[in-house]
Amino acid sequence: MSFYSHFPNQINQPLADFVRDVVFRESRYLFVRKEKDTQYGYCSHCENEYVTTHTSDILKHNQDTTCEQCKSHVTVKSAGRGRNNLFIDAYVVWYEKSQVNPEAIVARGLHVTKEYNDYRNSQIHYRDVACYLFEPGYSEQRVYTSWRDTWSKLKKIRSEAKGTMLYKNLFVSHENVKDVVQDTPFQYSTWERYCSMYGREDLVHFFDLAARYSCIEYLTKIGFHKIVEAKLTGDRTYRTINWKGTTLEKVTRLSKVELKQLKREIAFPKPELLYVYHTLKKHGFKVSFETADLLDEMFIEEALKLPEPLAVLAKYALKQRTKTADSFLSYRYGYSLIRDLRDYWSECEELGLDLSKDHIKFPNDLQKAHTETSKRIKVKVDEALNKKIKNRIPLLAKRSFSHGRLHLRPAASSIELFEEGKQLKHCVGQYAKRYAEGDTDLYVVRKNNAPDEPFYTLEVQKGSIVQCRGFQNKDMTKEVASFIDIFEQVKLKKKKIPA
């Protein structure tokens, strides 16, 4: 049986009516012409011409009005004007029953156009873009390539509405689909549930899925539509569904008891939830669906990378998530908790803490424990940086400078840089490591009458001034600019202070 034998060889009347009455509904025109004192109008929809007697005023070009014959809303167009640019088109996906297989349905992707160069004889033109065949256990698509003038079979179903017809308005008749699937295996496929999905409005992906997997119907009916949607859009389903299963239990990989439990609980069946539930169960940790929903798929994937058993990590994570309201808000997602736990362990190792002790490895309050180790790590890092900075100070101090009401000196430590950035609201605190390593030189500019109050911060690299910033990264005032200019002349270029 050939692929093309499933399709009709002509445009049927329901399709023609749909295009005329729905697709081009907003593109109806009344072409007006004038003979002596009488104006005539020709309606592109009902194809009737009449004297426009409904108004004492002459109808104007681009005016909106109503056809007196068919009562359609129309836009007035002057018959004497050029109409080369008066062209409309759209993309229509039209479903029909197979001509040879009563269990199959087909769809045609049609580029429909209409132009009005000869407005009395304007015709709608239909050009086949794609053809789809859907029958139980099989689906196929072929597309037309105009420059080759050939039809090609595709490896998998795709929507031309998001491809070659991307910039055309898409039209699909749901009433037509309802009639076509009647008395076929697709009648109860639940296509209605998915006909408004963004990017899937033409339903070709749905009927492809329904043709290959009969379980789509009862997955939808038991509330698993989020999993069907993920399958339709190509998102991850985490292998939680056996699409070729022959029973509901085999398809969902859940027992009858578990299915009843899921229905009772306040947990929405989605791919991520089932993935968490199945994975925990596989690793010997049986929980309710509501409890599994407190974790997430990223928690599972990250936890599996750690050396501890997943069941142990999950129990600990659930305890932390439900411990207090504050903790719950801090760990809104399971992934953030496992990330903190991993970082906390790393900090413990660096600080020499004994992770073989449970109370250290799994602290009662992870957030608090992680905050404390982070502080200790910062102090440890700062100590190393400050030691290097201290070794640089004697050389940098040779550039200490005072003139007028201002003076500058090298930054004393990473802590001073942190406070400098905090009070002046700029990012010099992030330069501490570079400063310690000698990649850049940092000086604090102070007023003589306020030597401990941050005012401006100066950066020098290889004997050249890079920047000097004040509060919120503001540029130098005239006084500061003059001071820095003299500093540059005296300390960097070794010149005398200008008179």
XYZ file of C-alpha atoms in Angstrom, residues 71-434:
364
model
C -23.017 41.161 6.223
C -19.303 40.392 6.481
C -16.887 42.847 8.003
C -14.838 44.169 5.084
C -12.107 46.682 4.375
C -12.773 49.105 1.539
C -10.250 49.107 -1.298
C -10.347 51.450 -4.263
C -10.633 49.409 -7.457
C -8.564 52.018 -9.282
C -5.482 51.505 -7.146
C -2.696 48.977 -7.662
C -3.026 45.680 -5.810
C 0.377 44.045 -6.299
C 0.974 44.115 -2.533
C -2.535 42.976 -1.640
C -1.582 39.387 -0.935
C -2.507 37.126 1.986
C -1.287 33.689 3.012
C -1.387 31.235 5.906
C -0.407 27.711 6.917
C -3.240 25.214 7.382
C -2.949 21.710 8.846
C -6.000 19.765 7.729
C -6.896 16.281 8.991
C -8.784 13.621 7.042
C -9.521 9.939 7.253
C -7.258 7.631 5.285
C -8.648 6.689 1.881
C -7.550 3.056 2.269
C -7.184 2.233 5.991
C -10.211 2.852 8.247
C -7.946 2.840 11.328
C -5.598 5.525 9.997
C -5.830 9.295 9.737
C -3.795 11.694 7.630
C -2.893 15.367 7.792
C -1.908 17.782 5.074
C 0.199 20.857 5.690
C -0.980 23.445 3.174
C 0.357 26.862 2.289
C -2.766 28.755 1.198
C -2.560 32.052 -0.655
C -4.836 34.593 -2.276
C -4.052 37.685 -4.348
C -6.284 40.374 -5.832
C -4.659 41.614 -9.032
C -7.920 40.696 -10.781
C -10.258 41.157 -7.835
C -13.291 39.744 -9.666
C -11.458 36.500 -10.352
C -9.278 36.151 -7.270
C -8.700 32.498 -6.381
C -7.385 30.699 -3.324
C -4.319 28.620 -4.146
C -3.314 25.519 -2.182
C 0.254 24.209 -2.083
C 1.061 20.992 -0.233
C 4.032 21.480 2.082
C 3.886 18.302 4.168
C 1.884 15.076 4.358
C 1.447 12.986 7.513
C 0.185 9.429 7.988
C -0.835 8.173 11.436
C -1.946 4.578 11.924
C -1.714 2.266 14.947
C 1.943 1.410 15.477
C 3.277 3.638 12.695
C 3.589 7.255 11.583
C 5.305 8.873 8.635
C 5.905 12.348 7.242
C 6.956 13.495 3.817
C 7.831 17.050 2.831
C 7.937 18.796 -0.495
C 11.178 20.451 -1.626
C 10.268 23.033 -4.257
C 13.723 23.571 -5.733
C 14.014 19.825 -6.316
C 10.342 19.360 -7.101
C 10.432 16.147 -5.055
C 8.861 14.667 -1.939
C 11.178 13.319 0.769
C 10.504 11.012 3.711
C 11.708 12.312 7.079
C 13.277 10.190 9.800
C 10.923 11.576 12.438
C 7.824 13.736 12.619
C 8.347 17.483 12.727
C 6.090 20.517 12.647
C 6.404 22.739 9.595
C 4.688 25.466 11.628
C 8.026 25.787 13.456
C 10.091 25.182 10.342
C 9.443 26.153 6.737
C 6.145 27.838 7.685
C 7.495 29.550 10.801
C 6.385 33.056 9.858
C 2.925 32.095 8.622
C -0.205 32.167 10.760
C -1.163 28.591 11.701
C -4.743 27.345 11.454
C -6.126 23.988 12.622
C -9.819 23.112 12.794
C -10.554 21.232 16.018
C -14.044 20.436 14.793
C -12.476 18.842 11.761
C -10.100 16.793 13.942
C -13.013 15.641 16.098
C -14.889 14.397 13.043
C -11.844 12.712 11.519
C -10.845 10.668 14.594
C -14.416 9.444 15.058
C -14.563 5.631 14.805
C -10.763 5.293 14.653
C -8.311 4.162 17.352
C -7.524 7.864 17.881
C -11.068 8.724 18.964
C -10.279 8.556 22.682
C -6.617 9.500 22.428
C -7.236 12.683 24.526
C -5.866 14.958 21.801
C -8.128 17.738 23.117
C -5.930 18.020 26.216
C -2.866 18.960 24.165
C -4.201 21.015 21.248
C -3.222 24.338 22.855
C 0.359 23.438 23.778
C 2.789 26.100 22.574
C 4.656 24.861 19.527
C 2.443 21.789 19.260
C -0.830 23.378 18.139
C -0.871 21.513 14.828
C -1.113 18.200 16.778
C 1.259 16.301 14.485
C 3.577 15.442 17.381
C 0.639 14.286 19.460
C -0.779 11.938 16.826
C 2.726 10.626 16.152
C 2.992 9.776 19.857
C -0.525 8.356 20.006
C 0.148 6.200 16.937
C 3.267 4.678 18.484
C 2.131 4.394 22.109
C -1.410 3.402 23.008
C -0.734 4.244 26.668
C -1.093 7.994 25.976
C -4.851 7.769 26.523
C -4.827 6.312 30.021
C -1.737 8.242 31.124
C -3.695 11.412 30.445
C -6.835 10.124 32.104
C -5.039 9.240 35.351
C -3.441 12.692 35.541
C -0.001 11.969 34.057
C -0.410 14.636 31.353
C 2.759 16.490 32.430
C 4.746 13.413 31.475
C 2.991 13.242 28.108
C 3.730 16.951 27.583
C 7.407 16.356 28.345
C 7.468 13.566 25.779
C 5.763 15.788 23.208
C 8.227 18.640 23.642
C 11.333 16.475 23.864
C 12.000 17.272 27.510
C 13.450 14.662 29.852
C 11.126 11.990 31.191
C 13.971 10.269 33.109
C 12.880 6.863 31.820
C 10.094 6.846 34.370
C 7.603 5.516 31.823
C 7.685 2.263 29.908
C 5.969 3.607 26.790
C 5.531 0.145 25.308
C 4.044 -1.369 28.456
C 0.843 -3.358 28.083
C -0.687 -2.586 31.486
C -0.954 0.563 33.560
C 1.376 -0.902 36.179
C 4.008 -1.763 33.589
C 3.723 1.626 31.893
C 4.071 3.671 35.084
C 6.402 1.186 36.833
C 4.120 1.548 39.859
C 2.040 -1.090 41.606
C -1.710 -0.748 42.022
C -1.133 0.155 45.670
C 1.341 2.875 44.692
C -1.017 4.280 42.051
C -3.801 4.519 44.630
C -1.381 6.115 47.082
C -0.310 8.710 44.480
C -3.928 9.546 43.798
C -4.605 10.108 47.522
C -1.560 12.239 48.222
C -1.026 15.906 47.432
C 1.681 15.254 44.876
C 1.396 16.056 41.186
C 2.703 13.258 38.916
C 5.459 14.796 36.830
C 8.679 13.282 35.439
C 10.898 14.745 38.144
C 8.760 13.437 41.005
C 8.607 9.907 39.619
C 12.351 9.959 38.971
C 13.059 10.904 42.591
C 10.576 8.344 43.903
C 11.859 5.478 41.732
C 15.529 6.260 42.429
C 15.056 6.448 46.200
C 13.102 3.202 46.102
C 15.843 1.548 44.047
C 18.412 2.562 46.676
C 16.386 1.109 49.520
C 14.674 4.259 50.773
C 10.901 3.920 50.482
C 9.070 7.223 50.985
C 5.676 8.667 50.159
C 5.219 10.689 46.993
C 4.664 13.810 49.080
C 7.997 13.260 50.808
C 9.795 12.547 47.525
C 8.408 15.832 46.225
C 10.450 17.695 48.872
C 13.583 16.738 46.953
C 14.260 17.241 43.257
C 15.943 15.549 40.324
C 19.123 17.647 40.629
C 19.461 16.580 44.267
C 19.371 12.942 43.189
C 21.879 13.417 40.378
C 24.339 15.340 42.567
C 23.868 13.038 45.568
C 24.692 9.988 43.450
C 28.116 11.519 42.753
C 28.984 11.567 46.471
C 30.505 8.585 48.308
C 27.733 8.352 50.910
C 24.723 6.064 50.247
C 21.828 7.887 48.612
C 19.422 6.724 51.332
C 21.605 8.326 54.017
C 21.880 11.603 52.116
C 18.151 11.693 51.389
C 17.212 11.098 55.034
C 19.559 13.865 56.124
C 18.309 16.264 53.440
C 14.682 15.675 54.346
C 15.482 16.296 58.001
C 17.152 19.595 57.121
C 14.315 20.666 54.823
C 11.575 20.077 57.383
C 13.572 21.089 60.458
C 12.429 24.709 60.813
C 10.619 27.300 58.773
C 13.865 29.218 58.285
C 15.698 26.115 57.167
C 12.884 25.244 54.797
C 13.136 28.651 53.143
C 16.920 28.401 52.964
C 16.717 25.053 51.212
C 13.738 25.544 48.965
C 15.286 23.111 46.510
C 17.018 19.857 47.375
C 19.854 20.702 45.005
C 20.881 23.766 47.024
C 21.100 21.580 50.126
C 23.293 18.915 48.532
C 25.500 21.652 47.087
C 25.981 23.187 50.544
C 26.699 19.794 52.073
C 29.350 19.068 49.443
C 30.992 22.474 49.975
C 30.794 22.057 53.746
C 32.650 18.724 53.554
C 35.318 20.304 51.381
C 35.798 23.111 53.909
C 35.955 20.606 56.762
C 38.767 18.736 55.010
C 40.686 21.965 54.449
C 40.269 22.905 58.108
C 41.329 19.437 59.270
C 37.997 18.541 60.874
C 37.309 14.839 61.457
C 34.582 13.835 58.998
C 34.506 10.302 60.378
C 32.449 11.679 63.253
C 28.759 11.820 62.383
C 28.077 15.040 64.283
C 30.693 16.793 62.111
C 29.817 15.112 58.834
C 26.085 15.596 59.287
C 25.646 18.661 61.548
C 22.307 19.250 63.202
C 21.993 22.602 61.397
C 23.803 22.455 58.046
C 23.259 26.103 57.200
C 24.789 27.286 60.475
C 27.686 24.820 60.289
C 28.437 25.773 56.689
C 28.449 29.468 57.595
C 30.952 28.833 60.372
C 33.355 26.794 58.231
C 33.133 29.414 55.461
C 34.143 32.101 57.957
C 37.072 30.007 59.187
C 38.218 29.372 55.616
C 38.061 33.102 54.881
C 40.168 33.873 57.933
C 42.663 31.203 56.893
C 42.867 32.548 53.360
C 43.124 36.142 54.625
C 45.986 35.163 56.906
C 47.951 33.863 53.956
C 47.159 36.922 51.869
C 47.971 39.308 54.693
C 51.337 37.675 55.189
C 52.206 38.325 51.567
C 50.810 41.858 51.727
C 52.871 42.559 54.859
C 56.030 41.513 53.023
C 55.216 44.019 50.239
C 54.502 47.013 52.503
C 58.124 48.201 53.060
C 58.693 48.600 49.322
C 55.249 50.093 48.612
C 55.585 52.493 51.563
C 58.341 54.315 49.679
C 55.547 55.727 47.520
C 53.551 57.045 50.486
C 52.790 60.658 49.711
C 51.288 63.769 51.312
C 50.360 67.073 49.694
C 47.938 69.762 50.724
C 44.941 68.322 52.599
C 45.457 64.737 51.355
C 47.815 61.822 51.737
C 48.033 58.233 50.473
C 49.684 55.034 51.649
C 49.642 51.342 50.641
C 46.656 49.263 51.769
C 47.683 47.475 54.956
C 45.747 44.179 54.602
C 42.976 42.261 52.859
C 40.681 43.230 55.719
C 41.321 46.915 55.063
C 40.588 46.388 51.375
C 37.364 44.600 52.280
C 36.266 47.474 54.523
C 37.382 50.004 51.894
C 35.166 48.385 49.277
C 32.306 47.944 51.719
C 32.231 51.622 52.769
C 32.929 53.129 49.359
C 30.636 50.586 47.658
C 33.114 49.499 45.016
C 34.891 46.232 44.274
C 38.448 46.797 45.523
C 37.956 44.001 48.075
C 38.100 41.525 45.195
C 41.599 42.739 44.322
C 43.195 41.399 47.545
C 44.725 38.285 45.990
C 46.152 40.193 43.025
